[in-house]
Coordinates of C-alpha atoms in Angstrom, one line a residue:
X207 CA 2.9 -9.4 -13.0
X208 CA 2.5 -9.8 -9.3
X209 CA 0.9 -13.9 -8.3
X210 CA 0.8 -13.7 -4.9
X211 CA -2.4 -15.4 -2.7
X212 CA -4.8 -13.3 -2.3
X213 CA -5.0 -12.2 1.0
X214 CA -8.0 -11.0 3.6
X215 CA -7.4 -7.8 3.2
X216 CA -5.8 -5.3 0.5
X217 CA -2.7 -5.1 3.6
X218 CA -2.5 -8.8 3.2
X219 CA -2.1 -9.2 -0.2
X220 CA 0.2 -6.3 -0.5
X221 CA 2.5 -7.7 2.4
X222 CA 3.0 -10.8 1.0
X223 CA 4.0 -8.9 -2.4
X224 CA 6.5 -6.9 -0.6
X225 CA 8.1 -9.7 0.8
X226 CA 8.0 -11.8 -2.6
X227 CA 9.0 -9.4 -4.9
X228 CA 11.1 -7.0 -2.4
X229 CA 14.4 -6.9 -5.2
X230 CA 12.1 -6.6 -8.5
X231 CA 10.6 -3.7 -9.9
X232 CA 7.3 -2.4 -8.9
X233 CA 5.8 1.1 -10.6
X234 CA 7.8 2.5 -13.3
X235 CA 7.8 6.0 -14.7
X236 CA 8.7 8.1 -17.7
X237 CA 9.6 12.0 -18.0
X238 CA 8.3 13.7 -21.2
X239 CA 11.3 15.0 -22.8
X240 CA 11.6 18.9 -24.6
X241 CA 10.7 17.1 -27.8
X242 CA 8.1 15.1 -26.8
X243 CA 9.4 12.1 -26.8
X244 CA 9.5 9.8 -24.0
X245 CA 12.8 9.1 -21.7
X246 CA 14.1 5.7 -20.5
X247 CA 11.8 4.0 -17.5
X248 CA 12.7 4.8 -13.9
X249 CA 11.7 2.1 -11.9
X250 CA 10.8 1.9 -7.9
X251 CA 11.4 -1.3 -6.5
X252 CA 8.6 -3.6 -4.4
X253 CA 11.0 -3.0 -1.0
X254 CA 11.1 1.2 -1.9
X255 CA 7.5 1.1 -2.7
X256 CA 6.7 -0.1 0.8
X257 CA 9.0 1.8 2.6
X258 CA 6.8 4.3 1.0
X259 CA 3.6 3.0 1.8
X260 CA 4.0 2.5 5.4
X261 CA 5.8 5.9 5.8
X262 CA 2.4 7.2 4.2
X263 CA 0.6 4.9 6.8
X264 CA 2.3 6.2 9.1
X265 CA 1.6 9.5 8.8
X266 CA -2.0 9.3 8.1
X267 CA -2.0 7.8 12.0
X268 CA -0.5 10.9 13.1
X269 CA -2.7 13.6 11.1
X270 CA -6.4 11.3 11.6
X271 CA -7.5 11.4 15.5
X272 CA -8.6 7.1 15.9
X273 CA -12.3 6.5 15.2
X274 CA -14.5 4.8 18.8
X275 CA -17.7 3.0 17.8
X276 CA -20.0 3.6 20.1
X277 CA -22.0 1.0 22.3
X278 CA -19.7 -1.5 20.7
X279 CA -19.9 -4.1 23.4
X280 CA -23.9 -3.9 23.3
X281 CA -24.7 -3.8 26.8
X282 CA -28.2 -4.2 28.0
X283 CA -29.7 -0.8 29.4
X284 CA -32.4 -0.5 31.9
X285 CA -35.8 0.6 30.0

């Protein structure tokens, strides 16, 4: 279970979990096995899980062109 302070934002939050947690186990998973029955857990640590997460950021930035608000600084105009 993951007590960390919650942060401003989601990044935050998770950040400070990544650097609290870094050597303990994060998401675990189990394969189904030919009988049905379930295998031991495999286990991703909090420091692989955000290598993985800014990787994924990462690449997001590459493949999504930056969003410009416009008239953000709300300059008067002539009428």
């Amino acid at each position: 279970w993951c007590r960390v302070n919650k942060g401003k934002c989601l990044q935050e939050t998770l950040t400070a979990a990544f650097g609290k947690y870094k050597g303990r186990a994060c998401f675990g998973t189990r394969e189904k096995r030919a009988d049905g029955s379930l295998g031991e857990y495999r286990w991703l640590k909090y420091e692989e899980v955000e290598r993985w997460v800014r990787d994924f950021a990462s690449g997001l930035r590459t493949l999504i062109p930056p969003v410009g608000l416009p008239n953000v600084q709300r300059r008067k105009h002539p009428r």
